XYZ file of C-alpha atoms in Angstrom:
754
model
C 29.974 48.903 -49.861
C 29.620 45.161 -50.515
C 30.875 42.994 -47.685
C 31.491 39.367 -48.446
C 33.472 38.086 -45.520
C 33.289 38.286 -41.756
C 36.845 39.504 -41.706
C 35.825 42.577 -43.637
C 32.918 43.182 -41.309
C 35.134 42.936 -38.275
C 37.601 45.452 -39.868
C 34.769 48.066 -39.830
C 34.236 47.683 -36.064
C 35.426 51.185 -35.078
C 33.953 54.366 -36.516
C 34.184 58.052 -35.952
C 30.591 58.977 -35.036
C 29.354 62.539 -35.026
C 28.351 64.000 -31.623
C 24.816 64.563 -32.921
C 24.493 60.847 -33.618
C 25.916 59.828 -30.241
C 23.499 62.078 -28.507
C 20.584 60.058 -29.811
C 19.345 56.878 -28.031
C 18.454 53.626 -29.718
C 14.726 52.854 -29.095
C 14.193 49.133 -28.635
C 11.341 48.536 -31.041
C 12.924 45.952 -33.321
C 12.937 48.239 -36.369
C 16.656 49.128 -36.625
C 15.814 52.608 -38.011
C 17.951 54.805 -35.801
C 21.029 56.478 -37.426
C 23.343 54.517 -35.137
C 22.650 51.329 -37.078
C 24.048 52.912 -40.207
C 27.366 53.328 -38.332
C 27.362 49.864 -36.791
C 29.500 46.829 -37.511
C 27.762 44.758 -40.158
C 27.664 40.916 -40.404
C 26.269 40.184 -43.831
C 27.747 36.752 -44.558
C 26.316 33.809 -42.613
C 27.076 30.027 -42.760
C 24.820 27.069 -42.433
C 26.263 25.324 -39.395
C 23.404 22.806 -38.800
C 23.707 20.801 -40.927
C 27.403 21.768 -41.096
C 27.625 22.265 -44.849
C 29.198 25.766 -44.153
C 27.595 27.081 -47.308
C 27.555 30.895 -47.334
C 24.412 33.013 -47.556
C 23.696 36.713 -47.582
C 19.944 36.337 -48.105
C 18.958 34.528 -44.934
C 20.026 36.853 -42.118
C 21.972 40.052 -41.545
C 23.162 41.555 -38.285
C 24.639 44.721 -36.922
C 26.458 45.445 -33.681
C 26.734 48.900 -32.058
C 28.019 49.994 -28.681
C 28.035 53.214 -26.630
C 28.745 54.166 -23.083
C 25.672 52.305 -21.810
C 26.241 48.907 -23.373
C 26.116 46.843 -26.526
C 23.245 46.610 -29.042
C 22.675 43.827 -31.505
C 20.198 44.211 -34.405
C 19.284 41.184 -36.566
C 17.189 41.035 -39.717
C 15.873 37.528 -40.556
C 14.553 37.160 -44.122
C 11.629 34.840 -43.574
C 8.266 35.548 -45.225
C 5.171 35.754 -43.082
C 3.772 32.534 -44.336
C 6.861 30.512 -43.576
C 7.818 31.743 -40.156
C 6.589 30.590 -36.715
C 5.741 33.102 -34.020
C 5.415 31.906 -30.422
C 6.006 33.297 -26.920
C 7.755 31.244 -24.277
C 8.249 31.750 -20.517
C 11.883 32.757 -19.746
C 14.345 29.979 -20.207
C 11.665 27.572 -21.398
C 11.761 25.601 -24.652
C 11.562 27.860 -27.725
C 9.071 26.716 -30.321
C 9.178 29.703 -32.610
C 11.893 31.321 -34.808
C 14.615 32.659 -32.666
C 18.037 34.321 -32.643
C 21.000 33.409 -30.461
C 23.635 35.890 -29.529
C 26.870 34.714 -27.935
C 29.005 37.415 -26.314
C 32.544 37.058 -24.911
C 32.886 40.451 -23.212
C 36.545 39.903 -22.306
C 37.354 38.620 -25.831
C 39.643 35.998 -24.282
C 37.391 32.916 -23.905
C 37.347 33.140 -20.077
C 33.582 32.906 -20.264
C 30.777 33.599 -22.616
C 27.123 34.495 -22.365
C 24.116 33.483 -24.422
C 21.153 35.761 -25.114
C 18.301 34.298 -27.171
C 15.063 35.922 -28.158
C 12.093 34.540 -30.167
C 9.718 35.990 -32.727
C 7.005 36.248 -30.107
C 8.894 37.795 -27.167
C 10.265 34.693 -25.390
C 13.792 34.784 -24.051
C 16.620 32.585 -22.808
C 19.950 33.457 -21.270
C 22.850 31.342 -20.061
C 26.475 31.440 -19.100
C 29.106 29.502 -21.115
C 32.082 28.087 -19.252
C 35.565 27.967 -20.827
C 34.854 24.296 -21.556
C 31.847 25.337 -23.619
C 29.213 23.895 -21.421
C 25.986 25.898 -21.002
C 24.338 26.725 -17.723
C 20.806 28.083 -18.180
C 20.355 28.862 -14.511
C 22.061 32.235 -14.945
C 19.809 35.324 -15.390
C 21.016 38.613 -16.672
C 19.885 42.251 -17.012
C 19.076 42.826 -20.710
C 16.243 43.743 -23.004
C 14.918 42.816 -26.386
C 12.139 43.660 -28.831
C 11.021 42.257 -32.224
C 9.251 43.792 -35.275
C 7.399 41.972 -38.102
C 7.371 42.829 -41.791
C 5.769 40.793 -44.616
C 9.203 39.747 -45.908
C 11.243 39.598 -42.717
C 11.269 39.920 -38.971
C 13.862 41.779 -36.983
C 14.953 42.023 -33.397
C 16.927 44.462 -31.285
C 18.792 43.446 -28.166
C 20.507 45.625 -25.594
C 22.895 44.281 -23.020
C 24.283 46.848 -20.518
C 27.949 46.754 -19.594
C 27.130 46.080 -15.975
C 25.230 42.898 -16.756
C 28.254 40.711 -16.172
C 31.796 40.965 -14.730
C 34.553 40.828 -17.311
C 38.054 41.918 -18.026
C 38.582 44.405 -20.815
C 41.961 45.559 -21.922
C 41.901 48.843 -23.750
C 44.187 48.958 -26.743
C 44.732 51.841 -29.139
C 42.134 54.548 -28.896
C 40.843 52.868 -25.707
C 39.178 50.199 -27.863
C 38.441 46.737 -26.353
C 37.798 43.552 -28.356
C 34.477 41.762 -27.701
C 33.716 38.318 -29.168
C 30.312 38.312 -30.925
C 28.591 35.319 -32.561
C 25.047 35.505 -33.937
C 22.756 32.708 -35.056
C 19.285 32.251 -36.607
C 17.364 29.057 -35.895
C 15.064 28.314 -38.806
C 12.444 26.172 -37.113
C 10.733 24.986 -40.338
C 13.909 23.076 -41.427
C 15.885 22.757 -38.137
C 18.656 24.708 -39.826
C 21.022 27.076 -37.957
C 22.776 29.934 -39.708
C 25.670 31.601 -37.918
C 28.062 34.490 -38.390
C 30.988 32.132 -37.812
C 31.683 28.610 -39.038
C 31.931 27.195 -35.525
C 29.176 26.274 -33.003
C 29.790 25.561 -29.242
C 30.362 21.908 -30.239
C 33.631 22.980 -31.746
C 36.620 23.409 -29.392
C 37.738 26.557 -31.206
C 34.404 28.390 -30.835
C 36.008 31.121 -28.670
C 39.167 31.242 -30.724
C 37.335 31.834 -34.021
C 34.726 34.147 -32.591
C 34.538 37.352 -34.640
C 35.735 40.354 -32.661
C 34.103 43.777 -32.556
C 35.834 46.847 -31.127
C 34.112 48.838 -28.478
C 34.972 51.735 -26.251
C 33.883 50.548 -22.788
C 33.855 53.226 -20.101
C 35.154 52.581 -16.667
C 31.987 52.605 -14.551
C 31.074 51.931 -11.017
C 27.778 50.266 -10.218
C 25.808 49.948 -7.009
C 22.644 47.820 -7.106
C 20.262 47.280 -4.219
C 17.649 44.573 -4.572
C 15.379 44.271 -1.569
C 12.504 41.701 -1.359
C 9.567 40.787 0.835
C 7.960 37.421 0.803
C 4.757 36.407 2.526
C 3.917 32.683 2.634
C 0.687 31.352 4.057
C 0.109 27.668 4.764
C -3.489 26.691 4.025
C -3.266 23.199 5.342
C -4.091 21.963 8.902
C -0.778 20.163 9.385
C 1.020 23.199 11.035
C 0.194 25.617 13.721
C 2.294 28.305 11.982
C 0.027 29.547 9.256
C 2.126 32.401 7.912
C 5.715 33.461 7.467
C 7.164 36.787 6.404
C 10.687 37.187 5.125
C 12.491 40.445 4.309
C 16.024 40.727 3.002
C 18.157 42.246 0.293
C 21.045 41.740 -2.057
C 23.662 44.478 -2.432
C 25.963 44.465 -5.429
C 28.923 46.804 -5.890
C 31.129 46.948 -8.961
C 34.063 49.330 -8.619
C 34.938 48.363 -12.181
C 33.742 45.910 -14.873
C 36.180 43.236 -13.725
C 35.431 43.296 -10.049
C 32.195 42.626 -8.147
C 31.263 42.371 -4.480
C 27.897 40.766 -3.696
C 26.437 40.800 -0.221
C 23.145 39.276 0.903
C 21.398 39.682 4.256
C 18.689 37.134 4.938
C 18.694 36.373 1.172
C 15.588 35.060 -0.443
C 16.907 31.563 -1.247
C 13.418 30.103 -1.253
C 12.311 28.862 -4.628
C 9.268 30.348 -6.388
C 9.305 27.355 -8.737
C 8.733 23.821 -7.528
C 11.044 20.943 -8.435
C 9.713 18.349 -10.768
C 8.231 15.195 -9.272
C 11.010 12.678 -8.850
C 10.697 9.034 -7.751
C 14.218 7.753 -7.309
C 15.026 4.459 -5.605
C 18.550 4.136 -6.950
C 21.765 4.819 -5.109
C 22.513 7.785 -7.441
C 21.221 11.108 -6.240
C 19.162 13.211 -8.574
C 21.135 16.234 -9.761
C 18.955 19.389 -9.727
C 19.568 22.852 -11.023
C 19.603 26.008 -9.043
C 17.916 29.289 -10.077
C 18.826 31.280 -6.879
C 20.391 34.513 -8.108
C 23.314 34.647 -5.622
C 24.691 31.380 -6.917
C 24.043 31.861 -10.567
C 25.993 35.069 -10.913
C 29.708 34.738 -11.883
C 29.357 30.947 -11.592
C 31.802 30.374 -14.501
C 34.640 31.727 -12.322
C 34.142 28.802 -9.958
C 33.627 26.153 -12.594
C 35.858 23.018 -12.596
C 35.009 20.657 -15.395
C 35.090 17.033 -14.213
C 33.506 14.035 -15.915
C 30.180 12.422 -15.116
C 28.733 15.561 -13.439
C 31.345 15.409 -10.698
C 31.219 18.793 -8.970
C 33.064 20.355 -6.079
C 30.377 23.055 -5.822
C 26.773 21.927 -6.095
C 24.920 25.001 -4.717
C 21.719 23.099 -3.985
C 23.568 21.731 -0.875
C 23.558 25.265 0.552
C 20.287 26.113 2.327
C 19.133 22.465 2.006
C 17.851 20.302 4.922
C 19.287 20.992 8.359
C 21.597 18.375 9.898
C 19.122 17.665 12.753
C 16.295 16.987 10.285
C 14.101 19.729 11.611
C 14.119 21.825 8.406
C 13.689 20.932 4.777
C 15.054 24.323 3.843
C 17.584 25.854 6.248
C 17.355 29.635 6.561
C 20.500 31.551 5.565
C 21.654 34.470 7.584
C 24.122 36.086 5.162
C 26.184 35.433 2.081
C 29.143 37.303 0.478
C 31.001 36.831 -2.805
C 33.894 38.626 -4.456
C 35.172 38.209 -7.997
C 38.180 39.724 -9.765
C 38.739 39.017 -13.460
C 42.096 40.302 -14.615
C 43.694 39.954 -18.032
C 45.424 36.715 -17.048
C 44.431 36.083 -13.444
C 40.895 35.357 -12.171
C 40.100 35.307 -8.469
C 36.830 34.468 -6.668
C 35.609 33.606 -3.243
C 32.303 33.198 -1.377
C 31.118 32.445 2.107
C 27.554 31.446 3.204
C 26.291 31.094 6.812
C 23.126 29.178 7.449
C 21.105 29.914 10.513
C 22.322 27.982 13.564
C 18.715 27.064 14.554
C 18.190 26.014 18.180
C 20.295 22.859 17.838
C 23.336 24.362 16.114
C 22.340 22.428 12.991
C 23.159 25.044 10.444
C 26.236 24.829 8.222
C 28.973 27.141 6.974
C 30.186 27.040 3.372
C 33.362 28.553 1.981
C 35.000 28.459 -1.502
C 37.976 30.203 -3.118
C 39.137 30.076 -6.750
C 42.253 31.240 -8.560
C 42.794 30.763 -12.317
C 45.512 31.794 -14.718
C 45.008 31.911 -18.461
C 47.195 32.501 -21.457
C 45.978 32.342 -25.032
C 44.755 28.778 -25.632
C 45.306 27.344 -22.144
C 44.463 27.937 -18.550
C 45.063 26.420 -15.221
C 43.657 27.046 -11.685
C 42.923 25.888 -8.148
C 39.567 25.552 -6.407
C 39.150 24.820 -2.746
C 35.981 24.453 -0.625
C 35.362 23.981 3.031
C 32.202 23.114 4.966
C 31.589 23.194 8.697
C 28.837 21.099 10.189
C 28.935 21.587 13.941
C 25.817 19.448 14.748
C 27.600 16.453 13.159
C 30.994 17.540 14.509
C 32.236 17.242 10.889
C 34.293 19.386 8.566
C 34.835 18.677 4.940
C 37.326 20.176 2.443
C 38.061 19.625 -1.240
C 40.802 20.796 -3.576
C 41.004 20.711 -7.348
C 43.774 21.580 -9.731
C 42.394 21.860 -13.279
C 43.890 22.777 -16.619
C 42.583 23.214 -20.095
C 44.004 23.537 -23.672
C 42.035 24.304 -26.770
C 43.030 24.732 -30.399
C 41.247 24.563 -33.774
C 41.331 20.721 -33.585
C 42.440 19.642 -30.069
C 40.518 19.990 -26.779
C 42.031 18.907 -23.455
C 40.603 19.299 -19.943
C 42.047 17.669 -16.803
C 41.489 17.918 -13.061
C 43.182 16.425 -10.044
C 40.701 16.154 -7.167
C 41.270 15.758 -3.456
C 38.869 15.427 -0.580
C 39.400 15.484 3.265
C 36.794 14.675 5.923
C 37.331 15.250 9.628
C 34.890 13.987 12.256
C 34.705 13.770 16.041
C 37.407 16.141 17.328
C 38.152 13.909 20.343
C 38.860 10.738 18.315
C 40.222 12.742 15.418
C 38.904 10.479 12.649
C 39.887 11.558 9.141
C 39.265 10.355 5.678
C 41.287 11.526 2.581
C 40.383 10.663 -1.000
C 41.569 11.507 -4.464
C 40.446 11.498 -8.077
C 41.423 12.271 -11.641
C 39.304 13.513 -14.526
C 40.430 13.800 -18.164
C 38.673 14.770 -21.434
C 40.529 14.678 -24.706
C 38.851 15.592 -27.964
C 39.851 15.913 -31.600
C 37.848 17.611 -34.338
C 38.611 16.054 -37.757
C 36.244 18.250 -39.569
C 32.990 20.201 -38.874
C 31.127 16.894 -39.265
C 33.516 14.471 -37.570
C 34.990 14.375 -34.081
C 36.083 11.981 -31.331
C 36.038 12.516 -27.550
C 37.672 10.371 -24.888
C 36.611 10.635 -21.275
C 38.178 9.242 -18.120
C 37.344 9.554 -14.411
C 38.861 7.750 -11.471
C 37.638 8.260 -7.883
C 39.065 6.085 -5.022
C 36.887 4.700 -2.321
C 37.806 7.479 0.181
C 36.802 10.344 -2.149
C 33.803 12.291 -0.695
C 32.787 15.679 -1.959
C 29.044 15.536 -1.024
C 29.101 18.149 1.688
C 29.213 20.832 -0.929
C 29.566 18.983 -4.254
C 28.003 16.194 -6.262
C 29.137 12.867 -7.615
C 27.452 9.803 -9.103
C 29.563 7.479 -6.929
C 33.161 6.969 -5.679
C 35.289 3.793 -5.808
C 34.887 4.086 -9.544
C 36.916 4.023 -12.759
C 34.971 5.254 -15.822
C 36.267 5.455 -19.374
C 34.400 6.285 -22.556
C 35.212 6.966 -26.240
C 32.606 8.705 -28.334
C 32.856 8.970 -32.142
C 30.449 11.294 -34.003
C 30.161 11.594 -37.795
C 27.537 13.479 -39.725
C 26.669 13.064 -43.404
C 24.835 15.916 -45.108
C 22.426 15.285 -48.015
C 20.563 17.290 -50.609
C 17.522 15.267 -51.504
C 13.720 15.273 -50.956
C 13.583 13.532 -47.628
C 16.718 13.882 -45.455
C 19.210 16.730 -44.902
C 21.524 15.096 -42.351
C 22.251 11.751 -40.739
C 24.428 11.777 -37.606
C 26.089 8.593 -36.503
C 27.213 8.343 -32.819
C 29.111 5.452 -31.320
C 29.855 5.325 -27.575
C 32.080 2.600 -26.084
C 32.605 2.545 -22.306
C 34.238 0.495 -19.551
C 33.680 0.732 -15.792
C 35.365 -0.921 -12.823
C 35.695 -0.392 -9.082
C 38.723 -0.229 -6.754
C 38.719 -4.066 -6.426
C 39.310 -4.273 -10.247
C 35.859 -5.780 -10.713
C 34.303 -4.980 -14.089
C 30.968 -3.183 -13.657
C 28.115 -3.145 -16.159
C 28.781 -0.557 -18.860
C 26.767 0.804 -21.731
C 27.806 0.421 -25.383
C 25.637 2.550 -27.764
C 25.115 3.208 -31.411
C 22.589 5.772 -32.591
C 21.552 7.254 -35.946
C 19.877 10.683 -35.918
C 17.966 11.578 -39.060
C 17.130 15.219 -39.787
C 14.246 15.239 -42.338
C 13.586 17.928 -44.947
C 10.084 18.432 -43.436
C 11.764 19.674 -40.229
C 10.974 16.373 -38.427
C 13.604 14.229 -36.664
C 13.958 10.486 -36.225
C 16.399 8.642 -34.011
C 17.265 4.970 -33.873
C 19.417 3.736 -30.949
C 20.838 0.359 -30.052
C 22.159 -0.231 -26.516
C 24.156 -3.061 -25.037
C 24.861 -3.330 -21.339
C 27.825 -5.600 -20.634
C 27.870 -8.210 -17.924
C 29.472 -7.036 -14.783
C 29.467 -6.860 -10.934
C 26.595 -4.724 -9.642
C 28.000 -2.981 -6.539
C 25.954 0.170 -6.484
C 22.336 -0.673 -5.593
C 22.656 0.940 -2.174
C 22.863 0.030 1.496
C 26.452 -1.123 0.999
C 25.116 -4.322 -0.623
C 27.770 -6.857 -1.590
C 28.485 -6.944 -5.345
C 26.777 -9.680 -7.376
C 26.882 -10.579 -11.086
C 24.336 -8.790 -13.313
C 23.981 -10.412 -16.712
C 24.302 -8.429 -20.005
C 21.244 -6.910 -21.625
C 20.372 -5.095 -24.800
C 17.697 -2.728 -26.070
C 16.467 -0.662 -28.913
C 14.954 2.847 -28.833
C 12.924 4.704 -31.494
C 12.182 8.433 -31.307
C 10.273 10.707 -33.627
C 9.683 14.460 -33.327
C 7.279 16.255 -35.650
C 7.989 19.508 -37.337
C 7.610 22.500 -35.071
C 5.562 24.485 -37.561
C 1.820 24.944 -37.129
C -0.293 25.072 -33.978
C 0.362 21.434 -32.942
C 3.508 19.405 -32.561
C 4.298 16.107 -31.002
C 7.110 13.735 -30.142
C 6.997 10.071 -29.283
C 9.493 7.358 -28.298
C 9.450 3.620 -27.754
C 12.032 1.491 -26.072
C 12.331 -2.280 -25.685
C 15.096 -3.728 -23.578
C 16.124 -6.377 -21.110
C 16.715 -5.554 -17.418
C 17.321 -7.368 -14.187
C 18.438 -10.941 -14.502
C 16.457 -12.167 -17.477
C 13.428 -9.973 -17.921
C 12.105 -7.513 -20.512
C 10.830 -4.024 -20.241
C 9.074 -1.561 -22.510
C 8.995 2.144 -22.314
C 6.681 4.672 -23.985
C 6.688 8.490 -23.983
C 4.473 10.963 -25.712
C 4.842 14.748 -25.683
C 1.922 16.874 -27.085
C 2.053 20.595 -27.520
C -0.860 22.732 -28.674
C -0.347 26.471 -29.286
C -3.846 28.004 -29.731
C -2.352 31.478 -29.773
C 1.065 33.023 -30.377
C 1.033 33.991 -26.648
C -0.070 30.626 -25.259
C 0.988 27.018 -25.177
C -0.304 23.841 -23.621
C 2.114 20.901 -23.193
C 1.167 17.444 -22.024
C 3.984 14.942 -21.273
C 3.254 11.295 -20.579
C 5.746 8.522 -19.722
C 5.147 4.809 -19.015
C 7.694 2.139 -18.226
C 6.612 -1.393 -17.503
C 8.626 -4.564 -16.969
C 9.477 -7.489 -14.706
C 13.161 -7.018 -13.875
C 13.549 -3.839 -11.792
C 16.175 -4.349 -9.115
C 16.098 -2.419 -5.825
C 18.054 -2.812 -2.632
C 15.587 -2.866 0.262
C 18.240 -3.096 2.985
C 21.866 -4.211 3.186
C 22.370 -7.394 1.135
C 18.647 -7.836 0.475
C 17.468 -7.017 -3.114
C 14.115 -7.332 -4.747
C 13.237 -7.923 -8.369
C 9.941 -6.219 -9.107
C 7.216 -6.337 -11.707
C 7.164 -2.585 -12.083
C 4.680 -0.128 -13.633
C 5.768 3.532 -13.562
C 3.545 6.210 -15.051
C 4.168 9.975 -14.945
C 2.161 12.819 -16.504
C 2.603 16.514 -16.600
C 0.303 19.246 -17.928
C 1.963 22.659 -18.440
C 0.162 25.829 -19.493
C 2.207 28.970 -20.127
C 1.067 32.304 -21.493
C 1.255 36.052 -21.720
C -1.896 37.745 -20.326
C -0.629 41.310 -20.914
C 2.754 42.642 -22.114
C 4.267 42.233 -18.652
C 1.905 39.771 -16.890
C 2.819 36.057 -17.290
C 0.895 32.958 -16.370
C 2.537 29.550 -15.880
C 1.066 26.397 -14.364
C 2.083 22.768 -13.999
C 0.325 19.769 -12.623
C 2.441 16.622 -12.245
C 1.498 13.151 -11.118
C 3.673 10.049 -10.809
C 2.504 6.487 -9.878
C 4.855 3.599 -9.157
C 3.482 0.066 -8.668
C 6.094 -2.445 -7.594
C 5.041 -6.093 -7.246
C 7.594 -8.491 -5.812
C 8.743 -11.211 -8.251
C 11.723 -12.462 -6.278
C 13.716 -11.445 -3.200
C 17.309 -12.412 -2.753
C 19.845 -12.374 0.079
C 23.283 -11.512 -1.235
C 25.979 -13.664 0.315
C 29.643 -12.613 0.918
C 30.808 -14.111 -2.394
C 27.977 -12.573 -4.354
C 25.733 -15.693 -4.456
C 22.033 -14.918 -4.478
C 19.724 -16.965 -2.193
C 15.987 -16.685 -2.703
C 13.897 -15.407 0.217
C 10.287 -16.005 0.967
C 9.350 -12.301 1.311
C 6.850 -9.851 -0.110
C 8.326 -6.352 -0.429
C 5.637 -4.934 -2.768
C 4.820 -1.253 -2.441
C 3.145 1.751 -4.141
C 4.521 5.288 -4.389
C 2.090 7.985 -5.618
C 3.078 11.696 -5.867
C 1.496 14.941 -6.966
C 2.800 18.498 -7.255
C 0.967 21.459 -8.693
C 1.949 25.088 -9.117
C 0.037 28.093 -10.473
C 2.071 31.257 -10.881
C 1.381 34.844 -11.890
C 4.430 37.002 -12.524
C 4.344 40.670 -13.234
C 7.614 41.917 -14.781
C 8.513 45.452 -13.800
C 12.103 45.174 -15.155
C 15.291 43.251 -14.677
C 15.260 41.641 -11.161
C 12.095 43.501 -10.451
C 9.031 41.321 -10.238
C 5.786 40.618 -8.384
C 4.980 36.923 -7.904
C 1.758 35.285 -6.744
C 2.232 31.511 -6.446
C -0.102 28.755 -5.283
C 1.506 25.362 -4.617
C -0.004 22.000 -3.692
C 1.756 18.697 -3.242
C 1.233 15.268 -1.773
C 2.973 11.918 -1.352
C 1.379 8.527 -0.643
C 3.824 5.742 -0.255
C 3.267 2.440 1.518
C 3.848 -1.315 1.437
C 1.045 -3.699 0.459
C 0.750 -7.329 -0.345
C 1.397 -8.181 -3.920
C -2.221 -8.819 -4.953
C -3.302 -5.390 -3.708
C -0.835 -3.464 -5.812
C -2.357 -1.414 -8.658
C -6.001 -2.099 -7.719
C -6.785 1.634 -7.319
C -7.164 3.608 -10.559
C -4.914 6.508 -11.396
C -7.905 8.838 -11.265
C -8.798 7.797 -7.733
C -5.166 8.119 -6.662
C -4.975 11.623 -8.079
C -8.113 12.577 -6.218
C -6.753 11.222 -2.961
C -3.452 13.038 -3.462
C -5.221 16.351 -4.237
C -7.569 16.185 -1.241
C -4.841 15.198 1.223
C -1.963 17.611 0.577
C 1.216 17.834 2.577
C 1.897 21.192 0.959
C -0.843 23.736 0.448
C 0.472 27.296 0.290
C 0.207 30.674 -1.237
C 3.273 32.891 -1.690
C 3.337 36.563 -2.407
C 6.765 38.002 -3.334
C 8.004 41.440 -4.414
C 11.534 42.260 -5.399
C 12.843 45.543 -7.000
C 16.167 46.604 -8.403
C 17.278 50.093 -7.374
């Protein structure tokens, strides 16, 4: 039967399958040759969504979806000849530089959350959770499997996702059939084209609404999962008397039904097996880091509140971070518990985490609760958090009321934010703050949209005990207009124009410096990309350099950026950028970046990133009302080697160095009215850092691994007179950092899912 529209494919979602067929099992080998695939829902019409011409094709990709009592299977056939396709393995959740398929699943069929499963021609994988606001969080890891198969004229992949992988509500209709949203994509790496089974991508507000639905009979199942672990870490350096540490703990997960889950951890393994990237940050804005710890990545979409400028009420990296007495960089956690209920209209979630008290009562307690009600295109909910910090005699609470509406053209998200800090029970000092976040978008067409963002936080708002914010005492507004023009010629396939206009001010109604940006993004027929960006920073009062420094006038500046990315085909690819701008009071700066990738084998890749910024106008607050303008050179380099030794044994390594040379140009004292008085001071300094990690991972199965990790790191930061800065070569600095580590450890870890 010829199928020409997705609607016809969806109509074939439910079939009467013979018992002899049901008794067989699909073998994940990528071939799609089992009889079940003949009975599966077929998606034969795909649309070109990048560039968004929406032209239909039946010759580029076909897909089938089948489900049984175990889970959902997705089979995809990609019609790319052997000489035109790119095969490459990638470490889980790393950048994919081969042909790959994306599968989006909305298990509840209601847009309450979605999940991304991506697999490459080469065996690499990615997975992520999608929030109702269509943001993507790659920290989430799921229990699923995939396999690919190669033919001369096509390559195919089979993916299996068990029902117990996620928590979701499913409402059984006639014949106990539930509706699951399914969207399938092929990324054609040679052209940078994306073909999809629906006309929308996650950049469209109606992605969930227009998602094709597949009927599935989902059995009511209970699940009990037990994941114990043991970690042995040995310190090889001479800086500590304690040379070894052994940790043993477990996670226990119980699901009485698909829409409910209870997670309990005892002495959970919240230590990272992956090091954070080197980061030299002298600004007043904290670096926002991701979190791969399993307890926090599961069901995170239930607790999501979408607020602008990365404002978060829950930033899980706070939990288990440094102790309040400064004795521990990572505070041990005794226990953690979380419960989630996802009903047809009502979602509930709560978690509690208790850090170790240590000897000084410096551990913290974290609590959060979430309730959300949804109906068709809209939802509304409450989130509250509470943190107890007995060592500081401090308690902190936050509350958010958020709502969302989405249609085929409109998208609206809003949140009212409250914070309350209580300190010193005898004096009973309190601080209460509030905030408002709004996001309003309109989709004119698949190639044209506008988004308006607004955030206002008063000077008393403080959510940093569990959350994250760029700053408070802030009013931020931005309008972004995006328009793409698609072409059919010999050199370009799409040009995307983006205009961003913004305004910032503080509670004193002072205008702050704000960025105005125009960029053109060219997608070339060769598969390469070229971007041209013009930036203009308006004149304003700079009040956020740190140390509560008095605001002073920062003049306007402008800059231009060029970026080129080579095609991803072949064994070698590269990207480079150049930026020229003005910074500080009246100085110029240049910035260069080069990314080189060599893939000597389909299972191996070597990536070398280099970044250099040099200029004479870098402003830093050294102490309250004292700022320095530096002649600054900042160089960072990272060499990454990833590969597959055997089918289940992975190797990954990274060596990162960063060197900052800051020579004092001028030092100013900031007066009460913002006047700047020159000071006869030399505040020059160097900051040199190195981190290295070498990791072997043996994959036994989902949440079942053996890790062997060697880590080494060092920091050398000190003040020098101006003439001494930069006299030592980068090679000598690297040697010094390597031979004088402050971290030098070997970690062996085993975890296993029962």
